[in-house]
Amino acid sequence: MDATSRELVARLQDLLTGVRLLKQRRADDRPAVPPGLVGLLRHIDRDGATGCHARDLAERSRLDPSTVSRAVAALVADGLVDRRTDPQDRRASHLTITPAGRAAMAEAYDWYGGVLSRALADWTPGDVAALSAALARLTRDLEVALTRHDNLEDAR
C-alpha cells in the first residue's frame, strides 16, 4: 500500500469514528430512534406509503436478514414501524412507517442537518457539493470493487 492509500485509509477511519460519535451524541440528546436505525427508517420509507418487505429492507440496507429482523423488532416495539403479514405471502412481513416514525425520522434529519450546517459553516456551497459528489462516487465504487472481489472469490 502506498502512502496515498495509507492516508486515505486513515481519513476513512477518522470519518467512521466521527460518524460513530455523531450517532452516539444523537442517541444521548434525542433517543426517539434507537442509534443506527434512522437509515433503516429511510430505507423503509423509500417507497412512501407502500413501505417494503423485510427481505427488500435487508437487500437495500446491505445487512444480514437476522440483523434487520432484530432492528425491525426494535422499531416496531418503539411504535415507529408497523409490521403486517403480507396477504399474498403469509411468510413475509410488510413494513410501513407509522406517523410517529415519520415524525421521528424528520426530527432526526433536522438534527443531523443542524450539526452538518454548523460543521460546514465555513465551506462554500461548491465545496459541499464536491464532497457530496465524491462520497457518492466512493460509495458506488466501493460497492463495485467489493462485488468484483466477491465474484473473484466465488470463482476460486
mmCIF file with all atom_site columns, C-alpha atoms in Angstrom:
data_model
loop_
_atom_site.group_PDB
_atom_site.id
_atom_site.type_symbol
_atom_site.label_atom_id
_atom_site.label_alt_id
_atom_site.label_comp_id
_atom_site.label_asym_id
_atom_site.label_entity_id
_atom_site.label_seq_id
_atom_site.pdbx_PDB_ins_code
_atom_site.Cartn_x
_atom_site.Cartn_y
_atom_site.Cartn_z
_atom_site.occupancy
_atom_site.B_iso_or_equiv
_atom_site.pdbx_formal_charge
_atom_site.auth_seq_id
_atom_site.auth_comp_id
_atom_site.auth_asym_id
_atom_site.auth_atom_id
_atom_site.pdbx_PDB_model_num
ATOM 1   C CA . MET A 1 1   ? 0.000   0.000   0.000  1.00 0.00 ? 1   MET A CA 1
ATOM 2   C CA . ASP A 1 2   ? 1.427   3.371   -0.992 1.00 0.00 ? 2   ASP A CA 1
ATOM 3   C CA . ALA A 1 3   ? 1.476   6.495   1.193  1.00 0.00 ? 3   ALA A CA 1
ATOM 4   C CA . THR A 1 4   ? -1.585  7.993   -0.500 1.00 0.00 ? 4   THR A CA 1
ATOM 5   C CA . SER A 1 5   ? -3.631  4.859   0.110  1.00 0.00 ? 5   SER A CA 1
ATOM 6   C CA . ARG A 1 6   ? -2.489  4.709   3.754  1.00 0.00 ? 6   ARG A CA 1
ATOM 7   C CA . GLU A 1 7   ? -3.515  8.341   4.200  1.00 0.00 ? 7   GLU A CA 1
ATOM 8   C CA . LEU A 1 8   ? -6.934  7.668   2.663  1.00 0.00 ? 8   LEU A CA 1
ATOM 9   C CA . VAL A 1 9   ? -7.467  4.649   4.924  1.00 0.00 ? 9   VAL A CA 1
ATOM 10  C CA . ALA A 1 10  ? -6.576  6.822   7.937  1.00 0.00 ? 10  ALA A CA 1
ATOM 11  C CA . ARG A 1 11  ? -9.005  9.561   6.852  1.00 0.00 ? 11  ARG A CA 1
ATOM 12  C CA . LEU A 1 12  ? -11.776 6.984   6.332  1.00 0.00 ? 12  LEU A CA 1
ATOM 13  C CA . GLN A 1 13  ? -11.127 5.567   9.796  1.00 0.00 ? 13  GLN A CA 1
ATOM 14  C CA . ASP A 1 14  ? -11.337 9.104   11.199 1.00 0.00 ? 14  ASP A CA 1
ATOM 15  C CA . LEU A 1 15  ? -14.617 9.638   9.328  1.00 0.00 ? 15  LEU A CA 1
ATOM 16  C CA . LEU A 1 16  ? -16.083 6.403   10.699 1.00 0.00 ? 16  LEU A CA 1
ATOM 17  C CA . THR A 1 17  ? -15.089 7.468   14.203 1.00 0.00 ? 17  THR A CA 1
ATOM 18  C CA . GLY A 1 18  ? -16.781 10.828  13.631 1.00 0.00 ? 18  GLY A CA 1
ATOM 19  C CA . VAL A 1 19  ? -19.961 9.136   12.373 1.00 0.00 ? 19  VAL A CA 1
ATOM 20  C CA . ARG A 1 20  ? -19.978 6.806   15.392 1.00 0.00 ? 20  ARG A CA 1
ATOM 21  C CA . LEU A 1 21  ? -19.596 9.789   17.745 1.00 0.00 ? 21  LEU A CA 1
ATOM 22  C CA . LEU A 1 22  ? -22.326 11.653  15.865 1.00 0.00 ? 22  LEU A CA 1
ATOM 23  C CA . LYS A 1 23  ? -24.719 8.704   16.252 1.00 0.00 ? 23  LYS A CA 1
ATOM 24  C CA . GLN A 1 24  ? -23.863 8.397   19.950 1.00 0.00 ? 24  GLN A CA 1
ATOM 25  C CA . ARG A 1 25  ? -24.442 12.114  20.568 1.00 0.00 ? 25  ARG A CA 1
ATOM 26  C CA . ARG A 1 26  ? -27.763 11.848  18.744 1.00 0.00 ? 26  ARG A CA 1
ATOM 27  C CA . ALA A 1 27  ? -28.764 8.878   20.910 1.00 0.00 ? 27  ALA A CA 1
ATOM 28  C CA . ASP A 1 28  ? -27.798 10.807  24.050 1.00 0.00 ? 28  ASP A CA 1
ATOM 29  C CA . ASP A 1 29  ? -29.572 14.020  23.015 1.00 0.00 ? 29  ASP A CA 1
ATOM 30  C CA . ARG A 1 30  ? -32.637 12.612  21.267 1.00 0.00 ? 30  ARG A CA 1
ATOM 31  C CA . PRO A 1 31  ? -33.275 8.931   21.913 1.00 0.00 ? 31  PRO A CA 1
ATOM 32  C CA . ALA A 1 32  ? -36.550 8.784   19.919 1.00 0.00 ? 32  ALA A CA 1
ATOM 33  C CA . VAL A 1 33  ? -34.971 6.466   17.349 1.00 0.00 ? 33  VAL A CA 1
ATOM 34  C CA . PRO A 1 34  ? -32.546 3.783   18.544 1.00 0.00 ? 34  PRO A CA 1
ATOM 35  C CA . PRO A 1 35  ? -28.950 4.504   17.432 1.00 0.00 ? 35  PRO A CA 1
ATOM 36  C CA . GLY A 1 36  ? -28.195 3.470   13.887 1.00 0.00 ? 36  GLY A CA 1
ATOM 37  C CA . LEU A 1 37  ? -31.804 2.862   12.886 1.00 0.00 ? 37  LEU A CA 1
ATOM 38  C CA . VAL A 1 38  ? -32.594 6.193   11.207 1.00 0.00 ? 38  VAL A CA 1
ATOM 39  C CA . GLY A 1 39  ? -31.110 4.777   7.999  1.00 0.00 ? 39  GLY A CA 1
ATOM 40  C CA . LEU A 1 40  ? -33.427 1.765   8.158  1.00 0.00 ? 40  LEU A CA 1
ATOM 41  C CA . LEU A 1 41  ? -36.415 4.087   8.513  1.00 0.00 ? 41  LEU A CA 1
ATOM 42  C CA . ARG A 1 42  ? -35.221 5.873   5.367  1.00 0.00 ? 42  ARG A CA 1
ATOM 43  C CA . HIS A 1 43  ? -34.982 2.563   3.503  1.00 0.00 ? 43  HIS A CA 1
ATOM 44  C CA . ILE A 1 44  ? -38.483 1.543   4.632  1.00 0.00 ? 44  ILE A CA 1
ATOM 45  C CA . ASP A 1 45  ? -39.829 4.936   3.627  1.00 0.00 ? 45  ASP A CA 1
ATOM 46  C CA . ARG A 1 46  ? -38.168 4.871   0.187  1.00 0.00 ? 46  ARG A CA 1
ATOM 47  C CA . ASP A 1 47  ? -41.374 3.633   -1.444 1.00 0.00 ? 47  ASP A CA 1
ATOM 48  C CA . GLY A 1 48  ? -43.554 6.031   0.533  1.00 0.00 ? 48  GLY A CA 1
ATOM 49  C CA . ALA A 1 49  ? -46.908 4.802   1.811  1.00 0.00 ? 49  ALA A CA 1
ATOM 50  C CA . THR A 1 50  ? -46.431 1.366   0.236  1.00 0.00 ? 50  THR A CA 1
ATOM 51  C CA . GLY A 1 51  ? -43.488 0.521   2.505  1.00 0.00 ? 51  GLY A CA 1
ATOM 52  C CA . CYS A 1 52  ? -41.443 -2.590  1.789  1.00 0.00 ? 52  CYS A CA 1
ATOM 53  C CA . HIS A 1 53  ? -40.953 -6.251  2.591  1.00 0.00 ? 53  HIS A CA 1
ATOM 54  C CA . ALA A 1 54  ? -38.423 -7.214  5.236  1.00 0.00 ? 54  ALA A CA 1
ATOM 55  C CA . ARG A 1 55  ? -36.350 -9.110  2.630  1.00 0.00 ? 55  ARG A CA 1
ATOM 56  C CA . ASP A 1 56  ? -36.212 -5.933  0.480  1.00 0.00 ? 56  ASP A CA 1
ATOM 57  C CA . LEU A 1 57  ? -35.072 -3.974  3.527  1.00 0.00 ? 57  LEU A CA 1
ATOM 58  C CA . ALA A 1 58  ? -32.195 -6.407  4.087  1.00 0.00 ? 58  ALA A CA 1
ATOM 59  C CA . GLU A 1 59  ? -31.203 -6.035  0.437  1.00 0.00 ? 59  GLU A CA 1
ATOM 60  C CA . ARG A 1 60  ? -31.450 -2.229  0.432  1.00 0.00 ? 60  ARG A CA 1
ATOM 61  C CA . SER A 1 61  ? -29.549 -1.805  3.663  1.00 0.00 ? 61  SER A CA 1
ATOM 62  C CA . ARG A 1 62  ? -26.981 -4.471  2.779  1.00 0.00 ? 62  ARG A CA 1
ATOM 63  C CA . LEU A 1 63  ? -27.473 -6.035  6.206  1.00 0.00 ? 63  LEU A CA 1
ATOM 64  C CA . ASP A 1 64  ? -27.928 -9.631  7.200  1.00 0.00 ? 64  ASP A CA 1
ATOM 65  C CA . PRO A 1 65  ? -31.622 -10.610 7.421  1.00 0.00 ? 65  PRO A CA 1
ATOM 66  C CA . SER A 1 66  ? -31.234 -11.569 11.101 1.00 0.00 ? 66  SER A CA 1
ATOM 67  C CA . THR A 1 67  ? -29.804 -8.117  11.873 1.00 0.00 ? 67  THR A CA 1
ATOM 68  C CA . VAL A 1 68  ? -32.681 -6.479  10.012 1.00 0.00 ? 68  VAL A CA 1
ATOM 69  C CA . SER A 1 69  ? -35.179 -8.653  11.861 1.00 0.00 ? 69  SER A CA 1
ATOM 70  C CA . ARG A 1 70  ? -33.852 -7.515  15.258 1.00 0.00 ? 70  ARG A CA 1
ATOM 71  C CA . ALA A 1 71  ? -33.754 -3.870  14.136 1.00 0.00 ? 71  ALA A CA 1
ATOM 72  C CA . VAL A 1 72  ? -37.315 -4.039  12.795 1.00 0.00 ? 72  VAL A CA 1
ATOM 73  C CA . ALA A 1 73  ? -38.463 -5.599  16.072 1.00 0.00 ? 73  ALA A CA 1
ATOM 74  C CA . ALA A 1 74  ? -36.981 -2.597  17.926 1.00 0.00 ? 74  ALA A CA 1
ATOM 75  C CA . LEU A 1 75  ? -38.638 -0.122  15.536 1.00 0.00 ? 75  LEU A CA 1
ATOM 76  C CA . VAL A 1 76  ? -41.990 -1.908  15.894 1.00 0.00 ? 76  VAL A CA 1
ATOM 77  C CA . ALA A 1 77  ? -41.671 -2.010  19.702 1.00 0.00 ? 77  ALA A CA 1
ATOM 78  C CA . ASP A 1 78  ? -40.985 1.743   19.697 1.00 0.00 ? 78  ASP A CA 1
ATOM 79  C CA . GLY A 1 79  ? -44.074 2.372   17.540 1.00 0.00 ? 79  GLY A CA 1
ATOM 80  C CA . LEU A 1 80  ? -42.026 3.736   14.628 1.00 0.00 ? 80  LEU A CA 1
ATOM 81  C CA . VAL A 1 81  ? -42.793 0.951   12.146 1.00 0.00 ? 81  VAL A CA 1
ATOM 82  C CA . ASP A 1 82  ? -45.878 -1.131  11.512 1.00 0.00 ? 82  ASP A CA 1
ATOM 83  C CA . ARG A 1 83  ? -45.305 -4.767  10.529 1.00 0.00 ? 83  ARG A CA 1
ATOM 84  C CA . ARG A 1 84  ? -48.084 -6.712  8.858  1.00 0.00 ? 84  ARG A CA 1
ATOM 85  C CA . THR A 1 85  ? -48.212 -10.147 7.324  1.00 0.00 ? 85  THR A CA 1
ATOM 86  C CA . ASP A 1 86  ? -48.283 -9.929  3.546  1.00 0.00 ? 86  ASP A CA 1
ATOM 87  C CA . PRO A 1 87  ? -51.672 -11.330 2.464  1.00 0.00 ? 87  PRO A CA 1
ATOM 88  C CA . GLN A 1 88  ? -50.123 -12.750 -0.720 1.00 0.00 ? 88  GLN A CA 1
ATOM 89  C CA . ASP A 1 89  ? -47.244 -14.459 1.111  1.00 0.00 ? 89  ASP A CA 1
ATOM 90  C CA . ARG A 1 90  ? -48.077 -15.261 4.732  1.00 0.00 ? 90  ARG A CA 1
ATOM 91  C CA . ARG A 1 91  ? -44.385 -15.928 5.469  1.00 0.00 ? 91  ARG A CA 1
ATOM 92  C CA . ALA A 1 92  ? -43.384 -12.374 4.522  1.00 0.00 ? 92  ALA A CA 1
ATOM 93  C CA . SER A 1 93  ? -43.689 -9.177  6.529  1.00 0.00 ? 93  SER A CA 1
ATOM 94  C CA . HIS A 1 94  ? -44.702 -5.869  5.006  1.00 0.00 ? 94  HIS A CA 1
ATOM 95  C CA . LEU A 1 95  ? -43.254 -2.798  6.745  1.00 0.00 ? 95  LEU A CA 1
ATOM 96  C CA . THR A 1 96  ? -44.527 0.761   6.771  1.00 0.00 ? 96  THR A CA 1
ATOM 97  C CA . ILE A 1 97  ? -43.527 3.785   8.792  1.00 0.00 ? 97  ILE A CA 1
ATOM 98  C CA . THR A 1 98  ? -46.069 4.973   11.336 1.00 0.00 ? 98  THR A CA 1
ATOM 99  C CA . PRO A 1 99  ? -46.856 8.675   11.765 1.00 0.00 ? 99  PRO A CA 1
ATOM 100 C CA . ALA A 1 100 ? -44.655 8.586   14.884 1.00 0.00 ? 100 ALA A CA 1
ATOM 101 C CA . GLY A 1 101 ? -41.863 7.029   12.819 1.00 0.00 ? 101 GLY A CA 1
ATOM 102 C CA . ARG A 1 102 ? -42.216 9.666   10.120 1.00 0.00 ? 102 ARG A CA 1
ATOM 103 C CA . ALA A 1 103 ? -42.063 12.432  12.752 1.00 0.00 ? 103 ALA A CA 1
ATOM 104 C CA . ALA A 1 104 ? -39.028 10.826  14.427 1.00 0.00 ? 104 ALA A CA 1
ATOM 105 C CA . MET A 1 105 ? -37.260 10.480  11.073 1.00 0.00 ? 105 MET A CA 1
ATOM 106 C CA . ALA A 1 106 ? -37.959 14.124  10.173 1.00 0.00 ? 106 ALA A CA 1
ATOM 107 C CA . GLU A 1 107 ? -36.695 15.258  13.569 1.00 0.00 ? 107 GLU A CA 1
ATOM 108 C CA . ALA A 1 108 ? -33.559 13.115  13.184 1.00 0.00 ? 108 ALA A CA 1
ATOM 109 C CA . TYR A 1 109 ? -32.791 14.578  9.768  1.00 0.00 ? 109 TYR A CA 1
ATOM 110 C CA . ASP A 1 110 ? -33.334 18.092  11.146 1.00 0.00 ? 110 ASP A CA 1
ATOM 111 C CA . TRP A 1 111 ? -30.918 17.311  13.981 1.00 0.00 ? 111 TRP A CA 1
ATOM 112 C CA . TYR A 1 112 ? -28.274 15.848  11.648 1.00 0.00 ? 112 TYR A CA 1
ATOM 113 C CA . GLY A 1 113 ? -28.818 18.763  9.260  1.00 0.00 ? 113 GLY A CA 1
ATOM 114 C CA . GLY A 1 114 ? -28.178 21.225  12.070 1.00 0.00 ? 114 GLY A CA 1
ATOM 115 C CA . VAL A 1 115 ? -24.933 19.522  13.048 1.00 0.00 ? 115 VAL A CA 1
ATOM 116 C CA . LEU A 1 116 ? -23.781 19.414  9.419  1.00 0.00 ? 116 LEU A CA 1
ATOM 117 C CA . SER A 1 117 ? -24.706 23.069  8.935  1.00 0.00 ? 117 SER A CA 1
ATOM 118 C CA . ARG A 1 118 ? -22.529 24.003  11.896 1.00 0.00 ? 118 ARG A CA 1
ATOM 119 C CA . ALA A 1 119 ? -19.683 21.724  10.793 1.00 0.00 ? 119 ALA A CA 1
ATOM 120 C CA . LEU A 1 120 ? -19.730 23.043  7.224  1.00 0.00 ? 120 LEU A CA 1
ATOM 121 C CA . ALA A 1 121 ? -20.445 26.683  8.053  1.00 0.00 ? 121 ALA A CA 1
ATOM 122 C CA . ASP A 1 122 ? -17.099 27.823  6.622  1.00 0.00 ? 122 ASP A CA 1
ATOM 123 C CA . TRP A 1 123 ? -17.386 25.685  3.472  1.00 0.00 ? 123 TRP A CA 1
ATOM 124 C CA . THR A 1 124 ? -18.529 27.115  0.173  1.00 0.00 ? 124 THR A CA 1
ATOM 125 C CA . PRO A 1 125 ? -21.596 25.591  -1.493 1.00 0.00 ? 125 PRO A CA 1
ATOM 126 C CA . GLY A 1 126 ? -19.218 24.265  -4.157 1.00 0.00 ? 126 GLY A CA 1
ATOM 127 C CA . ASP A 1 127 ? -17.080 22.538  -1.504 1.00 0.00 ? 127 ASP A CA 1
ATOM 128 C CA . VAL A 1 128 ? -20.179 20.881  -0.013 1.00 0.00 ? 128 VAL A CA 1
ATOM 129 C CA . ALA A 1 129 ? -21.403 19.796  -3.453 1.00 0.00 ? 129 ALA A CA 1
ATOM 130 C CA . ALA A 1 130 ? -17.955 18.406  -4.318 1.00 0.00 ? 130 ALA A CA 1
ATOM 131 C CA . LEU A 1 131 ? -17.821 16.443  -1.055 1.00 0.00 ? 131 LEU A CA 1
ATOM 132 C CA . SER A 1 132 ? -21.293 15.053  -1.632 1.00 0.00 ? 132 SER A CA 1
ATOM 133 C CA . ALA A 1 133 ? -20.418 14.002  -5.185 1.00 0.00 ? 133 ALA A CA 1
ATOM 134 C CA . ALA A 1 134 ? -17.107 12.468  -4.087 1.00 0.00 ? 134 ALA A CA 1
ATOM 135 C CA . LEU A 1 135 ? -18.797 10.492  -1.296 1.00 0.00 ? 135 LEU A CA 1
ATOM 136 C CA . ALA A 1 136 ? -21.463 9.215   -3.699 1.00 0.00 ? 136 ALA A CA 1
ATOM 137 C CA . ARG A 1 137 ? -18.773 8.151   -6.149 1.00 0.00 ? 137 ARG A CA 1
ATOM 138 C CA . LEU A 1 138 ? -16.694 6.493   -3.424 1.00 0.00 ? 138 LEU A CA 1
ATOM 139 C CA . THR A 1 139 ? -19.719 4.566   -2.157 1.00 0.00 ? 139 THR A CA 1
ATOM 140 C CA . ARG A 1 140 ? -20.595 3.372   -5.667 1.00 0.00 ? 140 ARG A CA 1
ATOM 141 C CA . ASP A 1 141 ? -17.020 2.429   -6.474 1.00 0.00 ? 141 ASP A CA 1
ATOM 142 C CA . LEU A 1 142 ? -16.579 0.561   -3.173 1.00 0.00 ? 142 LEU A CA 1
ATOM 143 C CA . GLU A 1 143 ? -19.703 -1.475  -3.926 1.00 0.00 ? 143 GLU A CA 1
ATOM 144 C CA . VAL A 1 144 ? -18.369 -2.312  -7.399 1.00 0.00 ? 144 VAL A CA 1
ATOM 145 C CA . ALA A 1 145 ? -14.925 -3.235  -6.023 1.00 0.00 ? 145 ALA A CA 1
ATOM 146 C CA . LEU A 1 146 ? -16.442 -5.434  -3.317 1.00 0.00 ? 146 LEU A CA 1
ATOM 147 C CA . THR A 1 147 ? -18.771 -7.131  -5.794 1.00 0.00 ? 147 THR A CA 1
ATOM 148 C CA . ARG A 1 148 ? -15.846 -7.850  -8.113 1.00 0.00 ? 148 ARG A CA 1
ATOM 149 C CA . HIS A 1 149 ? -13.840 -9.182  -5.162 1.00 0.00 ? 149 HIS A CA 1
ATOM 150 C CA . ASP A 1 150 ? -16.739 -11.414 -4.087 1.00 0.00 ? 150 ASP A CA 1
ATOM 151 C CA . ASN A 1 151 ? -17.113 -12.698 -7.656 1.00 0.00 ? 151 ASN A CA 1
ATOM 152 C CA . LEU A 1 152 ? -13.382 -13.492 -7.844 1.00 0.00 ? 152 LEU A CA 1
ATOM 153 C CA . GLU A 1 153 ? -13.575 -15.302 -4.501 1.00 0.00 ? 153 GLU A CA 1
ATOM 154 C CA . ASP A 1 154 ? -16.610 -17.285 -5.672 1.00 0.00 ? 154 ASP A CA 1
ATOM 155 C CA . ALA A 1 155 ? -14.763 -18.277 -8.866 1.00 0.00 ? 155 ALA A CA 1
ATOM 156 C CA . ARG A 1 156 ? -11.869 -19.759 -6.893 1.00 0.00 ? 156 ARG A CA 1
#
